[in-house]
Every structure is written in C-alpha cells, then in structure tokens.
Tab-separated table of C-alpha atoms in Angstrom:
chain	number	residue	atom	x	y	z
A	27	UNK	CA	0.000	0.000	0.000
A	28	UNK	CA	1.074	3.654	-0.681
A	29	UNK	CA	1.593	5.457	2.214
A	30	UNK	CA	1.363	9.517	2.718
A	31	UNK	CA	3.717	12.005	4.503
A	32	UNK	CA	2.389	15.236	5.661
A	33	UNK	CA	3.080	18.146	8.002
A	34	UNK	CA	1.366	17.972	11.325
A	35	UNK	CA	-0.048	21.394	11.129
A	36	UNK	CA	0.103	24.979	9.188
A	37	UNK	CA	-1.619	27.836	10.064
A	38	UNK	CA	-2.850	30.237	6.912
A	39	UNK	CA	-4.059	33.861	6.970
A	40	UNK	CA	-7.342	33.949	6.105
A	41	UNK	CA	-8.578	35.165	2.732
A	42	UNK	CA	-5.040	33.663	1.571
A	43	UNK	CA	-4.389	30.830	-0.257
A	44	UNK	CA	-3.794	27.562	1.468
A	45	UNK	CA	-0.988	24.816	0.293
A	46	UNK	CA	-1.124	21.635	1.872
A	47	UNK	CA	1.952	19.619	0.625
A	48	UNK	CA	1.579	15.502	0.755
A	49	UNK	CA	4.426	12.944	-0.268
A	50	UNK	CA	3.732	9.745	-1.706
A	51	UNK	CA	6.334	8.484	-3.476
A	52	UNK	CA	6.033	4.916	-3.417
A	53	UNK	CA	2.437	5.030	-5.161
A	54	UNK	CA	1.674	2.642	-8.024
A	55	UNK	CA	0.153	4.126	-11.267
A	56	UNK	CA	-3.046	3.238	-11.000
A	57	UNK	CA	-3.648	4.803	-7.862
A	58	UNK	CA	-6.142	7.937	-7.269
A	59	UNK	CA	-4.952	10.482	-4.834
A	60	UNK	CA	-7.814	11.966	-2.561
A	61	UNK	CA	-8.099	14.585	-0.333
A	62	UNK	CA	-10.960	14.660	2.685
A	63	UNK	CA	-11.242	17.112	5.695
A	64	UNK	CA	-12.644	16.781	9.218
A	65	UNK	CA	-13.696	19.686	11.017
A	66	UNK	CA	-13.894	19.015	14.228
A	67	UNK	CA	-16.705	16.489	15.944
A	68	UNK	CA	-17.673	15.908	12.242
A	69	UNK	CA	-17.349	12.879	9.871
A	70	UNK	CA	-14.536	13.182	6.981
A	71	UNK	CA	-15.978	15.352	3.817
A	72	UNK	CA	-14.557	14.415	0.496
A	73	UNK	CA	-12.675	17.431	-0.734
A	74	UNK	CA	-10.922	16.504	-4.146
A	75	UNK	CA	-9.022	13.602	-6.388
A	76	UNK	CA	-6.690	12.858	-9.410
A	77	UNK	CA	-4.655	10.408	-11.132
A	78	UNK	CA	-2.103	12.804	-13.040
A	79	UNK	CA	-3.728	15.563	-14.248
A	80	UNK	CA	-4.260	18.982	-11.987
A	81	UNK	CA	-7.811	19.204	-10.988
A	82	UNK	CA	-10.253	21.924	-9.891
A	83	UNK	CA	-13.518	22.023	-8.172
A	84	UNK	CA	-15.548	24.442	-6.353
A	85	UNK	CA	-13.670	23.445	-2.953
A	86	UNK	CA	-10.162	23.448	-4.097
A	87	UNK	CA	-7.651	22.455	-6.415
A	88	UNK	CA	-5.175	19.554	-6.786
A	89	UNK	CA	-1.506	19.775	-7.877
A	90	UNK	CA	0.572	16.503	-9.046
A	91	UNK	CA	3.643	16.378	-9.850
A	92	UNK	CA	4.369	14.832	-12.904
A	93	UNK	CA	6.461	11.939	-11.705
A	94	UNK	CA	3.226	11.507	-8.991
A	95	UNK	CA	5.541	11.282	-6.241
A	96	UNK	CA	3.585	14.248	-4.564
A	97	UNK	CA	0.596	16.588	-4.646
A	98	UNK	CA	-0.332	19.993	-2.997
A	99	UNK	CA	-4.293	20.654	-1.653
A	100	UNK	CA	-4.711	24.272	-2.767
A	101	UNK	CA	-7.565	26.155	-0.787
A	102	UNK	CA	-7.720	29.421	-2.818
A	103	UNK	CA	-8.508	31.518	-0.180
A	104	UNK	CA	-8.847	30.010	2.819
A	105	UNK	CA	-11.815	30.980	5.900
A	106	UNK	CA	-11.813	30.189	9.384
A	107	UNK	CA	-14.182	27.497	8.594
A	108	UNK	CA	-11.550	25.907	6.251
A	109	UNK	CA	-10.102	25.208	9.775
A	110	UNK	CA	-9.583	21.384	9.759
A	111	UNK	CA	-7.929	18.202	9.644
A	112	UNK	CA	-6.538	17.605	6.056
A	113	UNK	CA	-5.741	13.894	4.554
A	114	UNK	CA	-4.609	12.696	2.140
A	115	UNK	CA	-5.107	9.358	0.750
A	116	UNK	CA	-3.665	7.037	-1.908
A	117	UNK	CA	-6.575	4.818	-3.108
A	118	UNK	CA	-5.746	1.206	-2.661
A	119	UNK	CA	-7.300	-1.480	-4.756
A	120	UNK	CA	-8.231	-4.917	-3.359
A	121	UNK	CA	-7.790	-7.720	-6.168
A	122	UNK	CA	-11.837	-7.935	-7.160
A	123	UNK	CA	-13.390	-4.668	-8.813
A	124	UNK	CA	-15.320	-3.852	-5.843
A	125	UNK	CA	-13.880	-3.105	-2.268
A	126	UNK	CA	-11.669	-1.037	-2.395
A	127	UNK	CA	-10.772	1.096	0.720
A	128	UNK	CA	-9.516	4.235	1.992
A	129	UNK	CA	-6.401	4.013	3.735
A	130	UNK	CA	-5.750	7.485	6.369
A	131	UNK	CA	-2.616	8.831	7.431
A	132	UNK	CA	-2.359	11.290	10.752
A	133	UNK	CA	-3.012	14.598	8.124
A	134	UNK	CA	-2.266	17.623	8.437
A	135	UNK	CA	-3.835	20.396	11.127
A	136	UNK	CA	-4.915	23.511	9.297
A	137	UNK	CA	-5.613	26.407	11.119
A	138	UNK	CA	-6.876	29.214	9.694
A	139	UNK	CA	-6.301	32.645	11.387
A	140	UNK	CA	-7.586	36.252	11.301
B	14	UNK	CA	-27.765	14.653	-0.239
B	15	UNK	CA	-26.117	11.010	0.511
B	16	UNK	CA	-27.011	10.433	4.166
B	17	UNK	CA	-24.969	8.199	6.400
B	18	UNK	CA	-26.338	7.603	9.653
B	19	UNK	CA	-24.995	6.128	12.860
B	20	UNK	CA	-27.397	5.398	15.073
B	21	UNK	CA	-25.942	7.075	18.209
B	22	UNK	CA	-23.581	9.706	19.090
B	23	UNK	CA	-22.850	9.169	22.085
B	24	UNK	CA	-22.508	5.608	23.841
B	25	UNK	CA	-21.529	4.056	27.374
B	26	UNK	CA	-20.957	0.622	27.917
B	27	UNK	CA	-19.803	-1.341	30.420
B	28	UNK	CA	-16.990	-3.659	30.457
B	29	UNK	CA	-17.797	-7.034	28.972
B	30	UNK	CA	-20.740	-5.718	27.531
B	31	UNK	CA	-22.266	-7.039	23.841
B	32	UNK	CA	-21.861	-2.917	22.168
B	33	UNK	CA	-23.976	-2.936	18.735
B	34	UNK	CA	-22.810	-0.055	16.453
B	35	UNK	CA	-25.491	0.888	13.724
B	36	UNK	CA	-25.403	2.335	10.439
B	37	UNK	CA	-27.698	2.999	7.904
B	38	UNK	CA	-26.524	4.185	3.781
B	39	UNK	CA	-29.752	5.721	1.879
B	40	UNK	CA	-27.927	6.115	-1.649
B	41	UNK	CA	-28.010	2.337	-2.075
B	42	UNK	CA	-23.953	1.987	-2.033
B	43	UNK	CA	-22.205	-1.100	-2.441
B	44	UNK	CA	-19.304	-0.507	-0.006
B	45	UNK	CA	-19.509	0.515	3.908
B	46	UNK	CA	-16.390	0.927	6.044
B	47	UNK	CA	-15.982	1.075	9.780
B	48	UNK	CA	-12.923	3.140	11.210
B	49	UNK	CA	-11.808	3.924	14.663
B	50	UNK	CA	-10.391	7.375	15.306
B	51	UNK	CA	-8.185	8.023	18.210
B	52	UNK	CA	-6.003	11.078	19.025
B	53	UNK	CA	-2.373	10.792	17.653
B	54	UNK	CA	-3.714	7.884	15.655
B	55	UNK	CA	-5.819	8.990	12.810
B	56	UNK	CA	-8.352	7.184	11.568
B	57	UNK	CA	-7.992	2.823	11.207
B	58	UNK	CA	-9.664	0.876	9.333
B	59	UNK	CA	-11.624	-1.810	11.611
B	60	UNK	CA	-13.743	-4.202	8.588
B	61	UNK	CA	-15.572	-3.179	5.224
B	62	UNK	CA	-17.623	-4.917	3.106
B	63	UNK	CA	-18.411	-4.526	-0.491
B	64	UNK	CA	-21.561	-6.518	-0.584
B	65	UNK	CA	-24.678	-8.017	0.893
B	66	UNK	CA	-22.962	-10.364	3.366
B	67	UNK	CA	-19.451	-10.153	2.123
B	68	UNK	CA	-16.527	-8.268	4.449
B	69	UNK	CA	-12.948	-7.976	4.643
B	70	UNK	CA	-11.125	-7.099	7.583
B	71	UNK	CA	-9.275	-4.007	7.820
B	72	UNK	CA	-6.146	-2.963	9.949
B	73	UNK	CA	-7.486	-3.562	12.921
B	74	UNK	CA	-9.999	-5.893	13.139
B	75	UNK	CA	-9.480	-7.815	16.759
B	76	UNK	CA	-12.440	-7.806	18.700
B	77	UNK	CA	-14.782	-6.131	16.801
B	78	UNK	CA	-17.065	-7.961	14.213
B	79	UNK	CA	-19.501	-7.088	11.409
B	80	UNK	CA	-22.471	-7.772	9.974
B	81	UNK	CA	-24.618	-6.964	6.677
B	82	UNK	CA	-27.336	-8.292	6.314
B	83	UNK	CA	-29.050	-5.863	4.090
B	84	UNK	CA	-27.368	-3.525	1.486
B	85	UNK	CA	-28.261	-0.269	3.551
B	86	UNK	CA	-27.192	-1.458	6.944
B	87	UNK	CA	-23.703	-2.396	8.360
B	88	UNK	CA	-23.244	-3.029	12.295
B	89	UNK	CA	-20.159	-3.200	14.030
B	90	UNK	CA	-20.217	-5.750	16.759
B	91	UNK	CA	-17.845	-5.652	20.008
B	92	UNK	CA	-18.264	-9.245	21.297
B	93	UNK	CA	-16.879	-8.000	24.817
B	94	UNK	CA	-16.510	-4.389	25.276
B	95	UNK	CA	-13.016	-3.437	26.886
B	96	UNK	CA	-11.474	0.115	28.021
B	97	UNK	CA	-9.606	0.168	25.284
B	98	UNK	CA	-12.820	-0.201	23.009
B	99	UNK	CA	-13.301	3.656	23.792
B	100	UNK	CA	-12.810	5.680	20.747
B	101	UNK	CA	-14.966	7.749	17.932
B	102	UNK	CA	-16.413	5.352	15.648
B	103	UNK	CA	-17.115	6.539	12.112
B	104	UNK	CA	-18.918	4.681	9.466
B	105	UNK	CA	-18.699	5.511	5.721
B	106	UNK	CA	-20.237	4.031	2.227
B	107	UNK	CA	-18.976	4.649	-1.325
B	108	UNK	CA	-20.396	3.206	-4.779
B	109	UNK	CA	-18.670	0.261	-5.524
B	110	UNK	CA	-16.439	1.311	-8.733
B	111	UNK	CA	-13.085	2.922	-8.255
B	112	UNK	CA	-12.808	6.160	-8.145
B	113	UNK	CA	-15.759	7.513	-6.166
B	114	UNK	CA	-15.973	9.563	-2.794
B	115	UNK	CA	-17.009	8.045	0.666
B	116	UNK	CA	-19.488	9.500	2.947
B	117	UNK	CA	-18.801	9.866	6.411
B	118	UNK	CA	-21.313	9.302	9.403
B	119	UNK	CA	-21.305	11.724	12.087
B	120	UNK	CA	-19.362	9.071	14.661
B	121	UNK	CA	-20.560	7.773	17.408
B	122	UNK	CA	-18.214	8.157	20.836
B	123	UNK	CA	-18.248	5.144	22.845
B	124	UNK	CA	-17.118	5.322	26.039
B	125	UNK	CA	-16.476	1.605	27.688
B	126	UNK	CA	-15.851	1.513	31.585
C-alpha cells in the first residue's frame, strides 16, 4: 500500500491561499490520490481527487507532480471554517473490482487565522 | 444529499458488555467501512464490506465484528466491550467502482468503563 507524509499542522491567513503539501512516493500508477477534511466532531468530507492531471472544483484544487511522487491541496482563499484536519489518501485497490478502501494517514492540522 | 447515519452519538458501555454499532446508507452503495479514530492515531480501518454479506477485515480488526445483512445497513459488533474499546467510531459508504468519494457518518463516541 502507498503510504502519505504530511506536516502535522500549518496555520494560513485567512482570505489567503492555502498549500497543503503531501508525499507519496512509493504510489503505483493506477492509484487515485484523494483529499478529505474533518472539522472538528464531524465525519470526513470528500474534498478533491486525481490520477495525473491537476484538478479543480468548487472546494479546491489539486496539484501533481508529474512523476506523482507528490501533490499539494490548494484552498484558494482560505476561511476560518476551512479550519480542519486535512488527509490525504492514496486509493488502494483490493484484487476484485469492488472493495476497495480508503487508507488514512495522521493529516495535516490547518488552522486558519484572522 | 447522501445520508450516512450512525445510530448514536454518544454511547456508554460497560466492560464485557455485547456494544452494537449501527449504520444505515440511503444512496443504495455497495461498499460501507468502519474506522476507529483516536487522538495521535488517525483514523484505522476496523472491517468493510463490499456486498450483501461479504466483508474484509481491515487494519485492525481484533475484537470487533460485522455484519450486513441488508445492502443499507452495516453493524459493528464488540463481542466483549473493553477500556480500550473507547474511541470515535465513524462509518462511511462509497459506490462500488473505483474512483468515487465516501461518505462519512457523524461518529458515534463510545465510552467503555
């Protein structure tokens, strides 16, 4: 299984854009990398994914790198209620088509000041 | 709106105590996951099951157990609650192809003493 290295925590100025670097340099190529949040005493949200290319949505936007070996969460400009945990996850496949399971690292701490 | 429900969100058990953990998918979803999340740990995978009556354990799946019996429900099962049961418990469900999102339950917090 892939495995994900990120910072504990990062603060951000709000209104500024946040950059939430992740490593994960042993992943396979036909793994998705996804991003979910948890604010706090709330379930996980899905944020964002990708396979190679950069992707956008109305939450954020995803950076890879080209050799995949790590991405970078962008939160355009960041609120206090972007205050969160931040993971991110390498998408690992059991064998059948089905079952397939997210796998969660310790994330990062985003705080998000005024 | 996908809703995942848990069916409590708060829980105390005693020790040695049969703990039922419920949780209910309305978007019809072939997978469900149960995690555990305790500080400095992140969140572990406990057991998930792709289908009707089908599961695969997870990371850490001693002393808990699951069942599915129906396509919207998965329950987590502690046999014999211990202290170290006590932890948020989060249930999600995802479409059963690849590349799709999961949906988080609020948690419930058990608390075992």
């Amino acid at each position: 299984d892939a495995k994900t290295t990120q910072p504990p925590s990062m603060d951000c100025a709000e209104g500024r854009a946040a950059n939430l670097p992740c490593n994960h340099s042993t992943i396979s190529g036909n793994e998705y990398v996804y991003w979910y949040r948890q604010i706090h005493s709330q379930g996980p949200q899905y944020i964002i994914h990708g396979l190679k290319n950069n992707e956008t949505n109305e939450m954020a936007s995803l950076i890879i790198t080209e050799d995949r070996k790590s991405s970078t969460l962008i939160l355009p400009h960041a609120t206090l209620r972007d205050t969160a945990v931040y993971y991110c996850i390498v998408r690992v496949f059991t064998l059948m088509e089905y079952g397939n399971k997210l796998v969660f690292g310790a994330g990062t701490i985003l705080r998000v000041k005024s | 709106d996908v809703k995942v429900t848990q069916s409590s969100r708060y829980l105390v058990k005693r020790t040695g105590e049969k703990v039922f953990l419920e949780c209910v998918q309305d978007m019809d979803h072939e997978n469900m996951f149960w995690y555990r999340q305790d500080p400095g740990l992140g969140l572990r995978l406990i057991y998930f099951s792709y289908d009707v009556k089908m599961k695969e354990k997870g990371d850490i799946p001693e002393g808990y157990s699951v069942s599915r019996e129906k396509k919207e429900r998965f329950s987590l099962i502690l046999e014999s609650a211990s202290t170290n049961q006590t932890s948020m418990y989060l249930c999600a469900s995802s479409v059963g192809t690849r590349n799709t999102e999961a949906f988080f339950g609020q948690g419930t917090r058990l608390t075992v003493v």
